[in-house]
Amino acid sequence: EWADPLRAPYRDLEVVELGPPTQGVAALEILRIIDGYDLAAMEPVDVEHVLVEATKLALADRDAHVTDPAAMAIDPADLLSDPYIAGRRAAIDADRAVDPRPGRPQRGGTAYLCAVDRDGLAVSLIQSNFLGFGSGVHVPDWGINLTNRGSSFTLDADAINVLAPSKRPMHTLIPAMALRDGRPEVVFGTMSADAQAQVHAQFLRHVVDGGADVQGAIDAPRWRVEIGDWGLRHETRFEESIVDGLAARGHRLTATSPFDMGMGHAHAIRIEADGLAAASDPRSEGAAVGR
């Protein structure tokens, strides 16, 4: 049984993500929050601060509400409604970092790819056996190994994602697309557990608000919010003024490396009037191939 897709506007695009039990609603919530800001008119450090704070709120909501849809207490669309998003946007302090209640970090074990053919058929795909080789259970006639995504459950009886019979766990896999007039324009995604929704938002911000091509958007320096303590890991290619400004606002920063594989391995294709533009992440093995 597949997750139903969720859709939400971001500027002049419609972004499509998988719904629960995946975390797609978190990526859309981030985009809905920042859609209320004129990012192009803001200072670079203010843009990063707002995006980090929106990410914290969305991930906190993910852990508070998202699990098997049959066990959720709210409709996931409620997290994307205008009144709710306005309230989350109002919770962001422009001058200081504010930490919600810490969530439960999710581990990764995923590979992502995308493809578009000459007729415009677009595929955004994530494959994951999860930890190691998955559950270790093999289906001989099909040649597949079963996953161990059940380890994404928690044993906390008060948590929405608590282990229960006949229940699917919240998980992090979210292949995505952005549509224009109902047709795919950008096909994109990444691996890396909790970072996936964060990378989606950072990538689209660079493409839509920054005017970057898809390779430039993927190459751009990234950060990653750690949901367990709301620390902020960042690649060392960020300008010093941005790093210093975030620290001054109270963000707890950890510098990683120029291209940190923990920031996700994103890949993307943009369907343009005169052809396709494809991009592969320098943080991983991979290639952008056309023929």
Tab-separated table of C-alpha atoms in Angstrom:
chain	number	residue	atom	x	y	z
A	1	GLU	CA	0.000	0.000	0.000
A	2	TRP	CA	1.621	3.227	-1.194
A	3	ALA	CA	1.620	6.552	0.571
A	4	ASP	CA	-0.764	9.064	-0.981
A	5	PRO	CA	1.044	12.093	-2.416
A	6	LEU	CA	0.763	15.496	-0.806
A	7	ARG	CA	0.922	18.710	-2.805
A	8	ALA	CA	1.648	22.272	-1.758
A	9	PRO	CA	2.527	25.464	-3.613
A	10	TYR	CA	5.957	27.034	-3.415
A	11	ARG	CA	6.163	30.315	-5.316
A	12	ASP	CA	4.895	29.452	-8.832
A	13	LEU	CA	5.481	25.704	-8.535
A	14	GLU	CA	3.477	22.863	-7.038
A	15	VAL	CA	5.701	20.551	-5.015
A	16	VAL	CA	4.695	16.889	-4.729
A	17	GLU	CA	5.945	14.730	-1.853
A	18	LEU	CA	4.856	11.366	-0.487
A	19	GLY	CA	2.455	11.565	2.420
A	20	PRO	CA	2.517	9.598	5.674
A	21	PRO	CA	3.970	7.311	6.779
A	22	THR	CA	6.832	9.173	5.072
A	23	GLN	CA	8.146	12.591	6.160
A	24	GLY	CA	7.091	14.349	2.947
A	25	VAL	CA	4.750	16.619	4.900
A	26	ALA	CA	7.799	18.015	6.746
A	27	ALA	CA	9.453	19.097	3.484
A	28	LEU	CA	6.245	20.772	2.357
A	29	GLU	CA	5.782	22.463	5.730
A	30	ILE	CA	9.253	24.001	5.506
A	31	LEU	CA	8.501	25.316	2.015
A	32	ARG	CA	5.089	26.644	3.036
A	33	ILE	CA	6.639	28.531	5.957
A	34	ILE	CA	9.408	30.172	3.933
A	35	ASP	CA	6.995	30.930	1.085
A	36	GLY	CA	5.773	33.802	3.249
A	37	TYR	CA	9.170	35.519	3.174
A	38	ASP	CA	10.742	37.586	0.415
A	39	LEU	CA	14.018	35.682	0.579
A	40	ALA	CA	15.527	37.559	-2.358
A	41	ALA	CA	15.305	40.824	-0.377
A	42	MET	CA	16.834	39.423	2.813
A	43	GLU	CA	20.436	39.287	3.967
A	44	PRO	CA	22.038	35.851	3.408
A	45	VAL	CA	22.377	35.136	7.129
A	46	ASP	CA	18.715	36.015	7.701
A	47	VAL	CA	17.675	33.614	4.938
A	48	GLU	CA	19.636	30.756	6.494
A	49	HIS	CA	18.311	31.548	9.971
A	50	VAL	CA	14.676	31.543	8.839
A	51	LEU	CA	15.166	28.327	6.885
A	52	VAL	CA	16.824	26.592	9.844
A	53	GLU	CA	14.045	27.683	12.200
A	54	ALA	CA	11.350	26.544	9.762
A	55	THR	CA	13.118	23.200	9.491
A	56	LYS	CA	13.135	22.740	13.264
A	57	LEU	CA	9.396	23.375	13.470
A	58	ALA	CA	8.599	21.018	10.602
A	59	LEU	CA	10.727	18.190	11.979
A	60	ALA	CA	9.225	18.658	15.433
A	61	ASP	CA	5.766	18.381	13.857
A	62	ARG	CA	6.875	15.280	11.980
A	63	ASP	CA	7.780	13.496	15.180
A	64	ALA	CA	4.692	14.747	16.988
A	65	HIS	CA	2.158	13.713	14.337
A	66	VAL	CA	3.456	11.443	11.553
A	67	THR	CA	3.115	7.676	11.548
A	68	ASP	CA	0.904	5.155	9.742
A	69	PRO	CA	-2.003	7.282	8.424
A	70	ALA	CA	-4.490	4.894	10.054
A	71	ALA	CA	-3.003	5.761	13.458
A	72	MET	CA	-2.605	9.517	13.018
A	73	ALA	CA	-4.720	11.829	15.151
A	74	ILE	CA	-4.812	14.604	12.529
A	75	ASP	CA	-5.114	14.916	8.775
A	76	PRO	CA	-1.592	15.632	7.428
A	77	ALA	CA	-3.095	18.357	5.243
A	78	ASP	CA	-3.872	20.273	8.452
A	79	LEU	CA	-0.120	20.807	8.913
A	80	LEU	CA	-0.089	22.620	5.557
A	81	SER	CA	-3.213	24.755	6.031
A	82	ASP	CA	-2.942	28.528	5.871
A	83	PRO	CA	-3.859	29.123	9.546
A	84	TYR	CA	-1.443	26.507	10.837
A	85	ILE	CA	1.415	27.704	8.632
A	86	ALA	CA	0.777	31.305	9.687
A	87	GLY	CA	1.093	30.228	13.318
A	88	ARG	CA	4.341	28.369	12.687
A	89	ARG	CA	5.735	31.333	10.782
A	90	ALA	CA	4.812	33.626	13.679
A	91	ALA	CA	6.741	31.330	16.039
A	92	ILE	CA	10.032	32.172	14.307
A	93	ASP	CA	12.086	34.805	16.084
A	94	ALA	CA	14.107	36.770	13.527
A	95	ASP	CA	16.849	37.509	16.046
A	96	ARG	CA	17.455	34.260	17.895
A	97	ALA	CA	17.313	30.490	17.593
A	98	VAL	CA	14.420	28.799	19.380
A	99	ASP	CA	14.503	25.050	19.982
A	100	PRO	CA	11.293	22.983	19.989
A	101	ARG	CA	11.055	19.770	21.949
A	102	PRO	CA	13.769	17.417	20.588
A	103	GLY	CA	12.591	14.616	18.330
A	104	ARG	CA	13.834	11.110	17.629
A	105	PRO	CA	16.668	10.913	15.072
A	106	GLN	CA	16.147	8.472	12.221
A	107	ARG	CA	18.990	6.454	10.755
A	108	GLY	CA	19.623	6.206	7.010
A	109	GLY	CA	20.245	3.472	4.483
A	110	THR	CA	18.998	4.748	1.157
A	111	ALA	CA	19.882	5.366	-2.499
A	112	TYR	CA	18.185	7.905	-4.792
A	113	LEU	CA	17.944	8.313	-8.574
A	114	CYS	CA	15.787	10.154	-11.079
A	115	ALA	CA	15.164	9.810	-14.807
A	116	VAL	CA	13.272	11.547	-17.600
A	117	ASP	CA	12.737	10.078	-21.075
A	118	ARG	CA	12.336	11.800	-24.428
A	119	ASP	CA	8.554	11.909	-24.044
A	120	GLY	CA	8.752	13.697	-20.721
A	121	LEU	CA	7.920	10.705	-18.520
A	122	ALA	CA	9.608	11.494	-15.193
A	123	VAL	CA	10.575	9.083	-12.430
A	124	SER	CA	11.741	10.034	-8.945
A	125	LEU	CA	12.883	6.904	-7.102
A	126	ILE	CA	14.264	5.934	-3.715
A	127	GLN	CA	15.337	2.392	-2.885
A	128	SER	CA	16.166	1.264	0.614
A	129	ASN	CA	16.766	-2.029	2.338
A	130	PHE	CA	17.580	0.214	5.321
A	131	LEU	CA	20.242	-0.854	7.821
A	132	GLY	CA	22.886	-3.133	6.371
A	133	PHE	CA	21.169	-5.540	3.995
A	134	GLY	CA	17.784	-5.009	5.572
A	135	SER	CA	15.998	-7.622	7.629
A	136	GLY	CA	18.077	-10.507	6.333
A	137	VAL	CA	14.902	-12.124	4.977
A	138	HIS	CA	15.246	-12.977	1.285
A	139	VAL	CA	12.450	-13.793	-1.176
A	140	PRO	CA	14.071	-16.314	-3.570
A	141	ASP	CA	11.462	-16.287	-6.337
A	142	TRP	CA	11.590	-12.505	-6.537
A	143	GLY	CA	15.267	-11.948	-5.781
A	144	ILE	CA	14.586	-9.223	-3.237
A	145	ASN	CA	15.574	-8.648	0.366
A	146	LEU	CA	12.980	-7.351	2.807
A	147	THR	CA	13.685	-4.129	4.667
A	148	ASN	CA	13.998	-3.597	8.407
A	149	ARG	CA	12.219	-0.245	8.460
A	150	GLY	CA	10.340	-1.468	11.503
A	151	SER	CA	13.311	-0.247	13.510
A	152	SER	CA	12.030	3.275	12.813
A	153	PHE	CA	9.324	2.674	15.424
A	154	THR	CA	9.798	3.865	18.990
A	155	LEU	CA	8.911	1.998	22.186
A	156	ASP	CA	7.810	5.249	23.856
A	157	ALA	CA	4.154	4.576	24.642
A	158	ASP	CA	3.350	8.299	24.508
A	159	ALA	CA	4.764	8.768	20.988
A	160	ILE	CA	2.565	8.713	17.896
A	161	ASN	CA	5.073	6.438	16.144
A	162	VAL	CA	5.056	3.798	18.875
A	163	LEU	CA	5.359	0.168	17.783
A	164	ALA	CA	1.981	-1.538	17.365
A	165	PRO	CA	0.511	-4.535	15.500
A	166	SER	CA	-0.466	-4.097	11.824
A	167	LYS	CA	1.055	-0.617	11.826
A	168	ARG	CA	3.513	0.938	9.394
A	169	PRO	CA	6.353	3.024	10.858
A	170	MET	CA	7.083	6.623	10.014
A	171	HIS	CA	10.035	6.601	7.640
A	172	THR	CA	12.146	9.152	5.804
A	173	LEU	CA	11.995	8.147	2.119
A	174	ILE	CA	10.686	11.036	0.010
A	175	PRO	CA	11.350	11.103	-3.734
A	176	ALA	CA	9.890	14.362	-5.026
A	177	MET	CA	8.911	16.493	-8.003
A	178	ALA	CA	7.954	20.091	-8.639
A	179	LEU	CA	5.216	20.718	-11.200
A	180	ARG	CA	4.332	23.704	-13.331
A	181	ASP	CA	0.808	23.780	-14.758
A	182	GLY	CA	0.397	20.155	-13.741
A	183	ARG	CA	3.470	18.881	-15.569
A	184	PRO	CA	6.827	17.899	-14.039
A	185	GLU	CA	9.478	20.608	-14.236
A	186	VAL	CA	12.009	19.543	-11.577
A	187	VAL	CA	12.557	15.926	-10.538
A	188	PHE	CA	14.697	15.661	-7.425
A	189	GLY	CA	15.513	13.860	-4.212
A	190	THR	CA	18.232	12.730	-1.872
A	191	MET	CA	19.157	10.049	0.606
A	192	SER	CA	20.234	10.723	4.223
A	193	ALA	CA	17.433	10.085	6.710
A	194	ASP	CA	16.487	13.244	8.654
A	195	ALA	CA	18.396	15.386	6.132
A	196	GLN	CA	16.091	14.529	3.234
A	197	ALA	CA	13.373	17.114	3.897
A	198	GLN	CA	16.049	19.674	4.764
A	199	VAL	CA	17.919	19.132	1.504
A	200	HIS	CA	14.696	19.365	-0.508
A	201	ALA	CA	13.966	22.795	0.947
A	202	GLN	CA	17.519	24.079	0.529
A	203	PHE	CA	17.690	22.791	-3.051
A	204	LEU	CA	14.395	24.390	-4.128
A	205	ARG	CA	15.285	27.634	-2.394
A	206	HIS	CA	18.419	27.911	-4.535
A	207	VAL	CA	16.564	26.995	-7.745
A	208	VAL	CA	13.455	29.105	-7.242
A	209	ASP	CA	14.627	32.067	-5.170
A	210	GLY	CA	18.297	32.108	-6.110
A	211	GLY	CA	17.904	31.411	-9.814
A	212	ALA	CA	20.494	28.627	-9.682
A	213	ASP	CA	20.632	25.833	-12.220
A	214	VAL	CA	20.133	22.365	-10.770
A	215	GLN	CA	23.862	21.617	-10.558
A	216	GLY	CA	24.555	24.922	-8.840
A	217	ALA	CA	21.737	24.281	-6.377
A	218	ILE	CA	23.119	20.848	-5.523
A	219	ASP	CA	26.702	22.118	-5.252
A	220	ALA	CA	25.755	24.963	-2.894
A	221	PRO	CA	26.934	24.595	0.721
A	222	ARG	CA	24.458	22.876	3.006
A	223	TRP	CA	23.644	22.592	6.669
A	224	ARG	CA	21.838	19.891	8.594
A	225	VAL	CA	19.720	20.303	11.712
A	226	GLU	CA	20.147	17.441	14.183
A	227	ILE	CA	16.707	16.632	15.536
A	228	GLY	CA	17.979	15.044	18.763
A	229	ASP	CA	19.408	18.301	20.168
A	230	TRP	CA	18.771	20.923	17.434
A	231	GLY	CA	22.480	21.393	16.818
A	232	LEU	CA	23.403	22.722	13.382
A	233	ARG	CA	26.112	21.030	11.326
A	234	HIS	CA	27.362	23.044	8.375
A	235	GLU	CA	29.794	22.652	5.515
A	236	THR	CA	32.866	24.847	5.710
A	237	ARG	CA	32.162	26.609	2.395
A	238	PHE	CA	29.616	28.940	3.999
A	239	GLU	CA	30.770	32.544	4.161
A	240	GLU	CA	32.259	33.512	7.513
A	241	SER	CA	29.663	36.272	7.945
A	242	ILE	CA	26.851	33.701	7.710
A	243	VAL	CA	28.477	31.347	10.212
A	244	ASP	CA	29.191	34.183	12.637
A	245	GLY	CA	25.672	35.569	12.235
A	246	LEU	CA	24.064	32.226	12.956
A	247	ALA	CA	26.241	31.757	16.029
A	248	ALA	CA	25.243	35.228	17.247
A	249	ARG	CA	21.609	34.188	17.015
A	250	GLY	CA	22.259	31.245	19.313
A	251	HIS	CA	22.628	28.385	16.860
A	252	ARG	CA	24.995	25.673	18.134
A	253	LEU	CA	27.249	25.158	15.146
A	254	THR	CA	29.546	22.302	14.168
A	255	ALA	CA	31.716	22.683	11.075
A	256	THR	CA	32.100	19.497	9.047
A	257	SER	CA	33.905	19.496	5.676
A	258	PRO	CA	33.608	21.336	2.358
A	259	PHE	CA	31.409	18.584	0.866
A	260	ASP	CA	29.986	16.437	3.657
A	261	MET	CA	28.296	13.189	2.615
A	262	GLY	CA	26.112	13.438	5.732
A	263	MET	CA	24.325	16.355	4.048
A	264	GLY	CA	22.709	13.985	1.570
A	265	HIS	CA	23.440	12.756	-1.933
A	266	ALA	CA	21.014	14.779	-4.029
A	267	HIS	CA	20.352	14.388	-7.737
A	268	ALA	CA	17.998	16.329	-9.994
A	269	ILE	CA	16.714	16.836	-13.517
A	270	ARG	CA	15.043	19.996	-14.792
A	271	ILE	CA	12.811	19.762	-17.844
A	272	GLU	CA	13.446	22.872	-19.925
A	273	ALA	CA	12.032	24.130	-23.220
A	274	ASP	CA	15.109	23.069	-25.189
A	275	GLY	CA	16.005	19.867	-23.362
A	276	LEU	CA	16.965	18.433	-20.001
A	277	ALA	CA	19.417	19.746	-17.385
A	278	ALA	CA	20.685	17.025	-15.055
A	279	ALA	CA	22.828	17.233	-11.927
A	280	SER	CA	24.642	14.789	-9.674
A	281	ASP	CA	25.876	15.437	-6.149
A	282	PRO	CA	29.645	15.877	-5.667
A	283	ARG	CA	29.174	14.467	-2.150
A	284	SER	CA	28.642	10.987	-3.584
A	285	GLU	CA	29.413	8.621	-6.380
A	286	GLY	CA	27.020	9.199	-9.247
A	287	ALA	CA	26.639	10.754	-12.662
A	288	ALA	CA	24.303	12.840	-14.773
A	289	VAL	CA	23.940	10.853	-18.011
A	290	GLY	CA	21.999	11.569	-21.190
A	291	ARG	CA	21.752	9.962	-24.590
